[in-house]
């Protein structure tokens, strides 16, 4: 076995953790020296939000202009009158039922 003076008191895992901690502290210290860093970070977040918004708008436009969407709008336009007629028929039947129930 190695003499006590040459053996490390820290395990390899502890050494890795300590090294990671020192790197994190160094990065934080470097960032603390730059007062403009938060502004740059805010600007970057704003840019990313704008890009995400633009992508969402683009996706919605693609869906809106798709053939399926156009066919759906056409189908709804063609069948709106039919739906109104059916609704009127149901309404008339309900009125008749109501009158029969009142008479009974």
mmCIF file of N, CA, C and O in Angstrom:
data_model
loop_
_atom_site.group_PDB
_atom_site.id
_atom_site.type_symbol
_atom_site.label_atom_id
_atom_site.label_comp_id
_atom_site.label_asym_id
_atom_site.label_seq_id
_atom_site.Cartn_x
_atom_site.Cartn_y
_atom_site.Cartn_z
ATOM 1 N N UNK A 1 0.829 -1.174 0.000
ATOM 2 C CA UNK A 1 0.000 0.000 0.000
ATOM 3 C C UNK A 1 0.878 1.244 0.000
ATOM 4 O O UNK A 1 1.973 1.239 0.521
ATOM 5 N N UNK A 2 0.336 2.311 -0.562
ATOM 6 C CA UNK A 2 1.076 3.560 -0.625
ATOM 7 C C UNK A 2 1.096 4.236 0.729
ATOM 8 O O UNK A 2 0.142 4.095 1.514
ATOM 9 N N UNK A 3 2.152 4.960 1.000
ATOM 10 C CA UNK A 3 2.162 5.707 2.261
ATOM 11 C C UNK A 3 1.017 6.719 2.287
ATOM 12 O O UNK A 3 0.531 7.163 1.256
ATOM 13 N N UNK A 4 0.623 7.082 3.442
ATOM 14 C CA UNK A 4 -0.512 7.987 3.638
ATOM 15 C C UNK A 4 -0.291 9.326 2.935
ATOM 16 O O UNK A 4 -1.229 9.904 2.414
ATOM 17 N N UNK A 5 0.910 9.808 2.879
ATOM 18 C CA UNK A 5 1.207 11.103 2.264
ATOM 19 C C UNK A 5 0.993 11.066 0.755
ATOM 20 O O UNK A 5 0.652 12.074 0.162
ATOM 21 N N UNK A 6 1.193 9.909 0.092
ATOM 22 C CA UNK A 6 1.057 9.838 -1.356
ATOM 23 C C UNK A 6 -0.346 9.447 -1.791
ATOM 24 O O UNK A 6 -0.716 9.644 -2.938
ATOM 25 N N UNK A 7 -1.128 8.858 -0.906
ATOM 26 C CA UNK A 7 -2.509 8.502 -1.251
ATOM 27 C C UNK A 7 -3.404 9.726 -1.202
ATOM 28 O O UNK A 7 -3.252 10.570 -0.334
ATOM 29 N N UNK A 8 -4.345 9.799 -2.100
ATOM 30 C CA UNK A 8 -5.296 10.908 -2.107
ATOM 31 C C UNK A 8 -6.425 10.611 -1.137
ATOM 32 O O UNK A 8 -6.919 9.489 -1.067
ATOM 33 N N UNK A 9 -6.830 11.599 -0.423
ATOM 34 C CA UNK A 9 -7.933 11.445 0.524
ATOM 35 C C UNK A 9 -9.276 11.476 -0.194
ATOM 36 O O UNK A 9 -10.296 11.118 0.388
ATOM 37 N N UNK A 10 -9.286 11.904 -1.462
ATOM 38 C CA UNK A 10 -10.529 12.017 -2.218
ATOM 39 C C UNK A 10 -10.692 10.847 -3.184
ATOM 40 O O UNK A 10 -9.741 10.436 -3.838
ATOM 41 N N UNK A 11 -11.897 10.344 -3.277
ATOM 42 C CA UNK A 11 -12.173 9.269 -4.233
ATOM 43 C C UNK A 11 -12.243 9.870 -5.642
ATOM 44 O O UNK A 11 -12.399 11.082 -5.793
ATOM 45 N N UNK A 12 -12.152 9.040 -6.688
ATOM 46 C CA UNK A 12 -12.255 9.564 -8.057
ATOM 47 C C UNK A 12 -13.573 10.309 -8.304
ATOM 48 O O UNK A 12 -13.604 11.320 -9.004
ATOM 49 N N UNK A 13 -14.662 9.811 -7.756
ATOM 50 C CA UNK A 13 -15.957 10.476 -7.932
ATOM 51 C C UNK A 13 -15.951 11.854 -7.277
ATOM 52 O O UNK A 13 -16.482 12.826 -7.826
ATOM 53 N N UNK A 14 -15.338 11.922 -6.111
ATOM 54 C CA UNK A 14 -15.273 13.207 -5.414
ATOM 55 C C UNK A 14 -14.375 14.175 -6.181
ATOM 56 O O UNK A 14 -14.657 15.374 -6.247
ATOM 57 N N UNK A 15 -13.286 13.667 -6.773
ATOM 58 C CA UNK A 15 -12.406 14.518 -7.567
ATOM 59 C C UNK A 15 -13.163 15.070 -8.778
ATOM 60 O O UNK A 15 -13.036 16.251 -9.102
ATOM 61 N N UNK A 16 -13.952 14.224 -9.440
ATOM 62 C CA UNK A 16 -14.721 14.664 -10.602
ATOM 63 C C UNK A 16 -15.753 15.715 -10.188
ATOM 64 O O UNK A 16 -15.934 16.718 -10.877
ATOM 65 N N UNK A 17 -16.391 15.489 -9.064
ATOM 66 C CA UNK A 17 -17.385 16.451 -8.575
ATOM 67 C C UNK A 17 -16.730 17.780 -8.234
ATOM 68 O O UNK A 17 -17.265 18.848 -8.547
ATOM 69 N N UNK A 18 -15.565 17.710 -7.612
ATOM 70 C CA UNK A 18 -14.846 18.929 -7.251
ATOM 71 C C UNK A 18 -14.393 19.680 -8.497
ATOM 72 O O UNK A 18 -14.521 20.904 -8.576
ATOM 73 N N UNK A 19 -13.906 18.951 -9.486
ATOM 74 C CA UNK A 19 -13.492 19.579 -10.739
ATOM 75 C C UNK A 19 -14.679 20.247 -11.420
ATOM 76 O O UNK A 19 -14.589 21.378 -11.897
ATOM 77 N N UNK A 20 -15.817 19.554 -11.455
ATOM 78 C CA UNK A 20 -17.032 20.121 -12.048
ATOM 79 C C UNK A 20 -17.443 21.386 -11.306
ATOM 80 O O UNK A 20 -17.798 22.393 -11.923
ATOM 81 N N UNK A 21 -17.382 21.360 -9.985
ATOM 82 C CA UNK A 21 -17.741 22.516 -9.173
ATOM 83 C C UNK A 21 -16.811 23.694 -9.469
ATOM 84 O O UNK A 21 -17.271 24.828 -9.615
ATOM 85 N N UNK A 22 -15.528 23.419 -9.599
ATOM 86 C CA UNK A 22 -14.573 24.485 -9.894
ATOM 87 C C UNK A 22 -14.822 25.086 -11.275
ATOM 88 O O UNK A 22 -14.728 26.300 -11.451
ATOM 89 N N UNK A 23 -15.153 24.251 -12.250
ATOM 90 C CA UNK A 23 -15.459 24.750 -13.591
ATOM 91 C C UNK A 23 -16.701 25.632 -13.545
ATOM 92 O O UNK A 23 -16.741 26.709 -14.149
ATOM 93 N N UNK A 24 -17.725 25.199 -12.811
ATOM 94 C CA UNK A 24 -18.955 26.005 -12.687
ATOM 95 C C UNK A 24 -18.666 27.350 -12.033
ATOM 96 O O UNK A 24 -19.166 28.391 -12.484
ATOM 97 N N UNK A 25 -17.862 27.346 -10.990
ATOM 98 C CA UNK A 25 -17.509 28.598 -10.309
ATOM 99 C C UNK A 25 -16.739 29.507 -11.263
ATOM 100 O O UNK A 25 -16.977 30.718 -11.312
ATOM 101 N N UNK A 26 -15.836 28.938 -12.053
ATOM 102 C CA UNK A 26 -15.064 29.740 -13.004
ATOM 103 C C UNK A 26 -15.982 30.365 -14.049
ATOM 104 O O UNK A 26 -15.818 31.542 -14.414
ATOM 105 N N UNK A 27 -16.947 29.589 -14.548
ATOM 106 C CA UNK A 27 -17.887 30.118 -15.539
ATOM 107 C C UNK A 27 -18.726 31.236 -14.934
ATOM 108 O O UNK A 27 -18.928 32.288 -15.552
ATOM 109 N N UNK A 28 -19.211 31.033 -13.719
ATOM 110 C CA UNK A 28 -20.010 32.070 -13.062
ATOM 111 C C UNK A 28 -19.179 33.325 -12.808
ATOM 112 O O UNK A 28 -19.662 34.446 -12.963
ATOM 113 N N UNK A 29 -17.932 33.149 -12.421
ATOM 114 C CA UNK A 29 -17.059 34.299 -12.180
ATOM 115 C C UNK A 29 -16.813 35.057 -13.481
ATOM 116 O O UNK A 29 -16.800 36.291 -13.501
ATOM 117 N N UNK A 30 -16.633 34.328 -14.564
ATOM 118 C CA UNK A 30 -16.413 34.981 -15.858
ATOM 119 C C UNK A 30 -17.658 35.747 -16.287
ATOM 120 O O UNK A 30 -17.565 36.847 -16.834
ATOM 121 N N UNK A 31 -18.803 35.198 -16.023
ATOM 122 C CA UNK A 31 -20.057 35.873 -16.391
ATOM 123 C C UNK A 31 -20.302 37.091 -15.506
ATOM 124 O O UNK A 31 -20.894 38.064 -15.942
ATOM 125 N N UNK A 32 -19.865 37.028 -14.273
ATOM 126 C CA UNK A 32 -20.065 38.151 -13.357
ATOM 127 C C UNK A 32 -19.266 39.364 -13.800
ATOM 128 O O UNK A 32 -19.650 40.499 -13.525
ATOM 129 N N UNK A 33 -18.170 39.147 -14.485
ATOM 130 C CA UNK A 33 -17.353 40.254 -14.969
ATOM 131 C C UNK A 33 -18.021 41.001 -16.114
ATOM 132 O O UNK A 33 -17.674 42.133 -16.400
ATOM 133 N N UNK A 34 -18.962 40.385 -16.784
ATOM 134 C CA UNK A 34 -19.604 40.991 -17.940
ATOM 135 C C UNK A 34 -20.994 41.499 -17.564
ATOM 136 O O UNK A 34 -21.941 40.727 -17.506
ATOM 137 N N UNK A 35 -21.141 42.803 -17.316
ATOM 138 C CA UNK A 35 -22.450 43.328 -16.902
ATOM 139 C C UNK A 35 -23.478 43.307 -18.029
ATOM 140 O O UNK A 35 -24.662 43.386 -17.782
ATOM 141 N N UNK A 36 -23.040 43.196 -19.288
ATOM 142 C CA UNK A 36 -23.974 43.203 -20.404
ATOM 143 C C UNK A 36 -24.555 41.819 -20.666
ATOM 144 O O UNK A 36 -25.415 41.663 -21.508
ATOM 145 N N UNK A 37 -24.083 40.818 -19.965
ATOM 146 C CA UNK A 37 -24.523 39.443 -20.209
ATOM 147 C C UNK A 37 -26.035 39.267 -20.039
ATOM 148 O O UNK A 37 -26.665 38.651 -20.879
ATOM 149 N N UNK A 38 -26.660 39.770 -18.965
ATOM 150 C CA UNK A 38 -28.122 39.586 -18.845
ATOM 151 C C UNK A 38 -28.883 40.214 -20.014
ATOM 152 O O UNK A 38 -29.864 39.656 -20.481
ATOM 153 N N UNK A 39 -28.407 41.355 -20.498
ATOM 154 C CA UNK A 39 -29.073 41.989 -21.632
ATOM 155 C C UNK A 39 -28.976 41.099 -22.868
ATOM 156 O O UNK A 39 -29.939 40.962 -23.622
ATOM 157 N N UNK A 40 -27.804 40.499 -23.066
ATOM 158 C CA UNK A 40 -27.615 39.612 -24.212
ATOM 159 C C UNK A 40 -28.506 38.383 -24.082
ATOM 160 O O UNK A 40 -29.080 37.908 -25.069
ATOM 161 N N UNK A 41 -28.632 37.882 -22.865
ATOM 162 C CA UNK A 41 -29.479 36.713 -22.633
ATOM 163 C C UNK A 41 -30.942 37.040 -22.898
ATOM 164 O O UNK A 41 -31.648 36.276 -23.559
ATOM 165 N N UNK A 42 -31.384 38.200 -22.424
ATOM 166 C CA UNK A 42 -32.770 38.622 -22.653
ATOM 167 C C UNK A 42 -33.012 38.797 -24.153
ATOM 168 O O UNK A 42 -34.043 38.365 -24.681
ATOM 169 N N UNK A 43 -32.049 39.401 -24.842
ATOM 170 C CA UNK A 43 -32.186 39.596 -26.282
ATOM 171 C C UNK A 43 -32.270 38.253 -27.002
ATOM 172 O O UNK A 43 -33.080 38.072 -27.908
ATOM 173 N N UNK A 44 -31.453 37.294 -26.582
ATOM 174 C CA UNK A 44 -31.462 35.969 -27.203
ATOM 175 C C UNK A 44 -32.815 35.284 -26.978
ATOM 176 O O UNK A 44 -33.370 34.679 -27.894
ATOM 177 N N UNK A 45 -33.350 35.387 -25.764
ATOM 178 C CA UNK A 45 -34.657 34.785 -25.464
ATOM 179 C C UNK A 45 -35.743 35.438 -26.313
ATOM 180 O O UNK A 45 -36.616 34.764 -26.847
ATOM 181 N N UNK A 46 -35.664 36.767 -26.472
ATOM 182 C CA UNK A 46 -36.645 37.467 -27.297
ATOM 183 C C UNK A 46 -36.548 37.016 -28.759
ATOM 184 O O UNK A 46 -37.572 36.813 -29.416
ATOM 185 N N UNK A 47 -35.326 36.852 -29.248
ATOM 186 C CA UNK A 47 -35.140 36.384 -30.615
ATOM 187 C C UNK A 47 -35.723 34.991 -30.800
ATOM 188 O O UNK A 47 -36.389 34.714 -31.799
ATOM 189 N N UNK A 48 -35.475 34.114 -29.816
ATOM 190 C CA UNK A 48 -36.011 32.760 -29.904
ATOM 191 C C UNK A 48 -37.533 32.763 -29.859
ATOM 192 O O UNK A 48 -38.192 32.013 -30.582
ATOM 193 N N UNK A 49 -38.116 33.629 -29.032
ATOM 194 C CA UNK A 49 -39.576 33.724 -28.949
ATOM 195 C C UNK A 49 -40.151 34.228 -30.275
ATOM 196 O O UNK A 49 -41.187 33.735 -30.729
ATOM 197 N N UNK A 50 -39.478 35.196 -30.893
ATOM 198 C CA UNK A 50 -39.941 35.700 -32.183
ATOM 199 C C UNK A 50 -39.854 34.622 -33.256
ATOM 200 O O UNK A 50 -40.763 34.483 -34.084
ATOM 201 N N UNK A 51 -38.767 33.843 -33.245
ATOM 202 C CA UNK A 51 -38.632 32.761 -34.218
ATOM 203 C C UNK A 51 -39.723 31.713 -34.017
ATOM 204 O O UNK A 51 -40.312 31.223 -34.982
ATOM 205 N N UNK A 52 -40.004 31.371 -32.747
ATOM 206 C CA UNK A 52 -41.049 30.391 -32.464
ATOM 207 C C UNK A 52 -42.411 30.910 -32.921
ATOM 208 O O UNK A 52 -43.211 30.166 -33.484
ATOM 209 N N UNK A 53 -42.657 32.191 -32.688
ATOM 210 C CA UNK A 53 -43.924 32.792 -33.115
ATOM 211 C C UNK A 53 -44.048 32.763 -34.636
ATOM 212 O O UNK A 53 -45.113 32.434 -35.178
ATOM 213 N N UNK A 54 -42.963 33.089 -35.320
ATOM 214 C CA UNK A 54 -42.982 33.075 -36.786
ATOM 215 C C UNK A 54 -43.210 31.654 -37.304
ATOM 216 O O UNK A 54 -43.958 31.458 -38.270
ATOM 217 N N UNK A 55 -42.597 30.676 -36.669
ATOM 218 C CA UNK A 55 -42.779 29.284 -37.091
ATOM 219 C C UNK A 55 -44.226 28.850 -36.875
ATOM 220 O O UNK A 55 -44.805 28.156 -37.709
ATOM 221 N N UNK A 56 -44.819 29.254 -35.750
ATOM 222 C CA UNK A 56 -46.214 28.889 -35.480
ATOM 223 C C UNK A 56 -47.146 29.530 -36.504
ATOM 224 O O UNK A 56 -48.066 28.880 -37.012
ATOM 225 N N UNK A 57 -46.903 30.801 -36.830
ATOM 226 C CA UNK A 57 -47.727 31.474 -37.834
ATOM 227 C C UNK A 57 -47.593 30.797 -39.187
ATOM 228 O O UNK A 57 -48.580 30.607 -39.901
ATOM 229 N N UNK A 58 -46.382 30.427 -39.524
ATOM 230 C CA UNK A 58 -46.142 29.750 -40.798
ATOM 231 C C UNK A 58 -46.883 28.415 -40.845
ATOM 232 O O UNK A 58 -47.512 28.080 -41.848
ATOM 233 N N UNK A 59 -46.816 27.661 -39.757
ATOM 234 C CA UNK A 59 -47.507 26.368 -39.709
ATOM 235 C C UNK A 59 -49.013 26.556 -39.837
ATOM 236 O O UNK A 59 -49.679 25.795 -40.554
ATOM 237 N N UNK A 60 -49.561 27.568 -39.173
ATOM 238 C CA UNK A 60 -51.001 27.833 -39.281
ATOM 239 C C UNK A 60 -51.388 28.226 -40.703
ATOM 240 O O UNK A 60 -52.435 27.809 -41.199
ATOM 241 N N UNK A 61 -50.550 29.028 -41.348
ATOM 242 C CA UNK A 61 -50.833 29.402 -42.742
ATOM 243 C C UNK A 61 -50.793 28.192 -43.658
ATOM 244 O O UNK A 61 -51.619 28.062 -44.558
ATOM 245 N N UNK A 62 -49.852 27.305 -43.440
ATOM 246 C CA UNK A 62 -49.768 26.083 -44.249
ATOM 247 C C UNK A 62 -51.032 25.252 -44.077
ATOM 248 O O UNK A 62 -51.605 24.751 -45.045
ATOM 249 N N UNK A 63 -51.476 25.119 -42.820
ATOM 250 C CA UNK A 63 -52.699 24.347 -42.556
ATOM 251 C C UNK A 63 -53.901 25.031 -43.192
ATOM 252 O O UNK A 63 -54.741 24.392 -43.812
ATOM 253 N N UNK A 64 -53.962 26.359 -43.052
ATOM 254 C CA UNK A 64 -55.084 27.117 -43.589
ATOM 255 C C UNK A 64 -55.164 26.994 -45.114
ATOM 256 O O UNK A 64 -56.234 26.963 -45.685
ATOM 257 N N UNK A 65 -54.012 26.947 -45.756
ATOM 258 C CA UNK A 65 -53.970 26.891 -47.212
ATOM 259 C C UNK A 65 -53.964 25.464 -47.754
ATOM 260 O O UNK A 65 -53.981 25.277 -48.968
ATOM 261 N N UNK A 66 -53.974 24.486 -46.889
ATOM 262 C CA UNK A 66 -53.895 23.099 -47.344
ATOM 263 C C UNK A 66 -55.158 22.699 -48.105
ATOM 264 O O UNK A 66 -56.223 23.299 -47.955
ATOM 265 N N UNK A 67 -55.020 21.670 -48.905
ATOM 266 C CA UNK A 67 -56.140 21.190 -49.710
ATOM 267 C C UNK A 67 -57.269 20.676 -48.823
ATOM 268 O O UNK A 67 -58.449 20.915 -49.097
ATOM 269 N N UNK A 68 -56.910 20.010 -47.750
ATOM 270 C CA UNK A 68 -57.928 19.476 -46.834
ATOM 271 C C UNK A 68 -58.736 20.614 -46.223
ATOM 272 O O UNK A 68 -59.973 20.539 -46.143
ATOM 273 N N UNK A 69 -58.055 21.676 -45.804
ATOM 274 C CA UNK A 69 -58.762 22.810 -45.218
ATOM 275 C C UNK A 69 -59.679 23.465 -46.245
ATOM 276 O O UNK A 69 -60.815 23.834 -45.932
ATOM 277 N N UNK A 70 -59.199 23.593 -47.474
ATOM 278 C CA UNK A 70 -60.026 24.181 -48.521
ATOM 279 C C UNK A 70 -61.239 23.311 -48.829
ATOM 280 O O UNK A 70 -62.353 23.820 -48.999
ATOM 281 N N UNK A 71 -61.043 21.997 -48.850
ATOM 282 C CA UNK A 71 -62.172 21.084 -49.089
ATOM 283 C C UNK A 71 -63.177 21.149 -47.942
ATOM 284 O O UNK A 71 -64.392 21.123 -48.167
ATOM 285 N N UNK A 72 -62.671 21.262 -46.738
ATOM 286 C CA UNK A 72 -63.557 21.349 -45.564
ATOM 287 C C UNK A 72 -64.392 22.618 -45.626
ATOM 288 O O UNK A 72 -65.608 22.579 -45.373
ATOM 289 N N UNK A 73 -63.737 23.747 -45.935
ATOM 290 C CA UNK A 73 -64.497 24.999 -46.058
ATOM 291 C C UNK A 73 -65.547 24.910 -47.160
ATOM 292 O O UNK A 73 -66.681 25.374 -46.996
ATOM 293 N N UNK A 74 -65.193 24.295 -48.278
ATOM 294 C CA UNK A 74 -66.146 24.143 -49.388
ATOM 295 C C UNK A 74 -67.316 23.255 -48.966
ATOM 296 O O UNK A 74 -68.471 23.557 -49.254
ATOM 297 N N UNK A 75 -67.017 22.146 -48.270
ATOM 298 C CA UNK A 75 -68.060 21.245 -47.812
ATOM 299 C C UNK A 75 -69.002 21.970 -46.856
ATOM 300 O O UNK A 75 -70.228 21.834 -46.950
ATOM 301 N N UNK A 76 -68.431 22.734 -45.927
ATOM 302 C CA UNK A 76 -69.268 23.480 -44.987
ATOM 303 C C UNK A 76 -70.141 24.503 -45.714
ATOM 304 O O UNK A 76 -71.319 24.668 -45.388
ATOM 305 N N UNK A 77 -69.569 25.181 -46.693
ATOM 306 C CA UNK A 77 -70.342 26.164 -47.447
ATOM 307 C C UNK A 77 -71.483 25.494 -48.204
ATOM 308 O O UNK A 77 -72.612 26.003 -48.235
ATOM 309 N N UNK A 78 -71.218 24.336 -48.782
ATOM 310 C CA UNK A 78 -72.236 23.623 -49.546
ATOM 311 C C UNK A 78 -73.318 23.039 -48.653
ATOM 312 O O UNK A 78 -74.475 22.924 -49.070
ATOM 313 N N UNK A 79 -72.974 22.647 -47.466
ATOM 314 C CA UNK A 79 -73.923 21.939 -46.605
ATOM 315 C C UNK A 79 -74.537 22.801 -45.513
ATOM 316 O O UNK A 79 -75.338 22.311 -44.727
ATOM 317 N N UNK A 80 -74.201 24.059 -45.480
ATOM 318 C CA UNK A 80 -74.793 24.941 -44.481
ATOM 319 C C UNK A 80 -76.295 25.064 -44.692
ATOM 320 O O UNK A 80 -77.073 24.987 -43.732
ATOM 321 N N UNK A 81 -76.692 25.212 -45.924
ATOM 322 C CA UNK A 81 -78.126 25.344 -46.218
ATOM 323 C C UNK A 81 -78.866 24.064 -45.844
ATOM 324 O O UNK A 81 -79.958 24.118 -45.271
ATOM 325 N N UNK A 82 -78.279 22.927 -46.153
ATOM 326 C CA UNK A 82 -78.892 21.646 -45.791
ATOM 327 C C UNK A 82 -79.040 21.525 -44.270
ATOM 328 O O UNK A 82 -80.079 21.097 -43.765
ATOM 329 N N UNK A 83 -77.997 21.939 -43.549
ATOM 330 C CA UNK A 83 -78.054 21.887 -42.085
ATOM 331 C C UNK A 83 -79.154 22.802 -41.555
ATOM 332 O O UNK A 83 -79.875 22.444 -40.616
ATOM 333 N N UNK A 84 -79.307 23.975 -42.145
ATOM 334 C CA UNK A 84 -80.369 24.899 -41.731
ATOM 335 C C UNK A 84 -81.748 24.273 -41.979
ATOM 336 O O UNK A 84 -82.648 24.392 -41.143
ATOM 337 N N UNK A 85 -81.905 23.617 -43.121
ATOM 338 C CA UNK A 85 -83.181 22.967 -43.435
ATOM 339 C C UNK A 85 -83.484 21.863 -42.425
ATOM 340 O O UNK A 85 -84.621 21.737 -41.962
ATOM 341 N N UNK A 86 -82.490 21.066 -42.097
ATOM 342 C CA UNK A 86 -82.698 19.980 -41.122
ATOM 343 C C UNK A 86 -83.049 20.545 -39.751
ATOM 344 O O UNK A 86 -83.919 20.015 -39.058
ATOM 345 N N UNK A 87 -82.391 21.600 -39.363
ATOM 346 C CA UNK A 87 -82.672 22.229 -38.076
ATOM 347 C C UNK A 87 -84.096 22.772 -38.039
ATOM 348 O O UNK A 87 -84.813 22.620 -37.040
ATOM 349 N N UNK A 88 -84.526 23.369 -39.120
ATOM 350 C CA UNK A 88 -85.895 23.877 -39.208
ATOM 351 C C UNK A 88 -86.902 22.733 -39.105
ATOM 352 O O UNK A 88 -87.938 22.844 -38.429
ATOM 353 N N UNK A 89 -86.608 21.609 -39.765
ATOM 354 C CA UNK A 89 -87.489 20.441 -39.711
ATOM 355 C C UNK A 89 -87.599 19.923 -38.277
ATOM 356 O O UNK A 89 -88.698 19.629 -37.788
ATOM 357 N N UNK A 90 -86.460 19.823 -37.578
ATOM 358 C CA UNK A 90 -86.462 19.355 -36.181
ATOM 359 C C UNK A 90 -87.267 20.325 -35.317
ATOM 360 O O UNK A 90 -88.047 19.911 -34.450
ATOM 361 N N UNK A 91 -87.094 21.607 -35.565
ATOM 362 C CA UNK A 91 -87.819 22.618 -34.802
ATOM 363 C C UNK A 91 -89.343 22.471 -35.000
ATOM 364 O O UNK A 91 -90.112 22.519 -34.036
ATOM 365 N N UNK A 92 -89.760 22.256 -36.230
ATOM 366 C CA UNK A 92 -91.185 22.071 -36.509
ATOM 367 C C UNK A 92 -91.727 20.830 -35.792
ATOM 368 O O UNK A 92 -92.833 20.857 -35.240
ATOM 369 N N UNK A 93 -90.972 19.749 -35.823
ATOM 370 C CA UNK A 93 -91.412 18.519 -35.164
ATOM 371 C C UNK A 93 -91.529 18.719 -33.658
ATOM 372 O O UNK A 93 -92.467 18.219 -33.022
ATOM 373 N N UNK A 94 -90.592 19.447 -33.082
ATOM 374 C CA UNK A 94 -90.658 19.721 -31.641
ATOM 375 C C UNK A 94 -91.876 20.585 -31.299
ATOM 376 O O UNK A 94 -92.536 20.359 -30.275
ATOM 377 N N UNK A 95 -92.182 21.532 -32.143
ATOM 378 C CA UNK A 95 -93.364 22.379 -31.920
ATOM 379 C C UNK A 95 -94.625 21.519 -31.968
ATOM 380 O O UNK A 95 -95.526 21.659 -31.126
ATOM 381 N N UNK A 96 -94.707 20.615 -32.949
ATOM 382 C CA UNK A 96 -95.862 19.716 -33.046
ATOM 383 C C UNK A 96 -95.989 18.851 -31.797
ATOM 384 O O UNK A 96 -97.099 18.669 -31.261
ATOM 385 N N UNK A 97 -94.869 18.291 -31.341
ATOM 386 C CA UNK A 97 -94.891 17.468 -30.129
ATOM 387 C C UNK A 97 -95.349 18.287 -28.933
ATOM 388 O O UNK A 97 -96.086 17.806 -28.061
ATOM 389 N N UNK A 98 -94.877 19.511 -28.832
ATOM 390 C CA UNK A 98 -95.230 20.385 -27.712
ATOM 391 C C UNK A 98 -96.740 20.665 -27.722
ATOM 392 O O UNK A 98 -97.384 20.610 -26.672
ATOM 393 N N UNK A 99 -97.275 20.924 -28.906
ATOM 394 C CA UNK A 99 -98.712 21.190 -29.011
ATOM 395 C C UNK A 99 -99.533 19.956 -28.638
ATOM 396 O O UNK A 99 -100.557 20.060 -27.971
ATOM 397 N N UNK A 100 -99.054 18.773 -29.063
ATOM 398 C CA UNK A 100 -99.756 17.537 -28.717
ATOM 399 C C UNK A 100 -99.704 17.285 -27.211
ATOM 400 O O UNK A 100 -100.683 16.854 -26.610
ATOM 401 N N UNK A 101 -98.591 17.581 -26.608
ATOM 402 C CA UNK A 101 -98.462 17.391 -25.161
ATOM 403 C C UNK A 101 -99.356 18.368 -24.411
ATOM 404 O O UNK A 101 -99.946 18.012 -23.376
ATOM 405 N N UNK A 102 -99.532 19.596 -24.913
ATOM 406 C CA UNK A 102 -100.390 20.592 -24.290
ATOM 407 C C UNK A 102 -101.869 20.180 -24.424
ATOM 408 O O UNK A 102 -102.662 20.415 -23.522
ATOM 409 N N UNK A 103 -102.212 19.575 -25.567
ATOM 410 C CA UNK A 103 -103.595 19.189 -25.814
ATOM 411 C C UNK A 103 -103.990 17.981 -24.947
ATOM 412 O O UNK A 103 -105.163 17.823 -24.613
ATOM 413 N N UNK A 104 -103.035 17.152 -24.601
ATOM 414 C CA UNK A 104 -103.358 15.929 -23.864
ATOM 415 C C UNK A 104 -103.610 16.161 -22.415
ATOM 416 O O UNK A 104 -103.767 16.950 -21.717
#
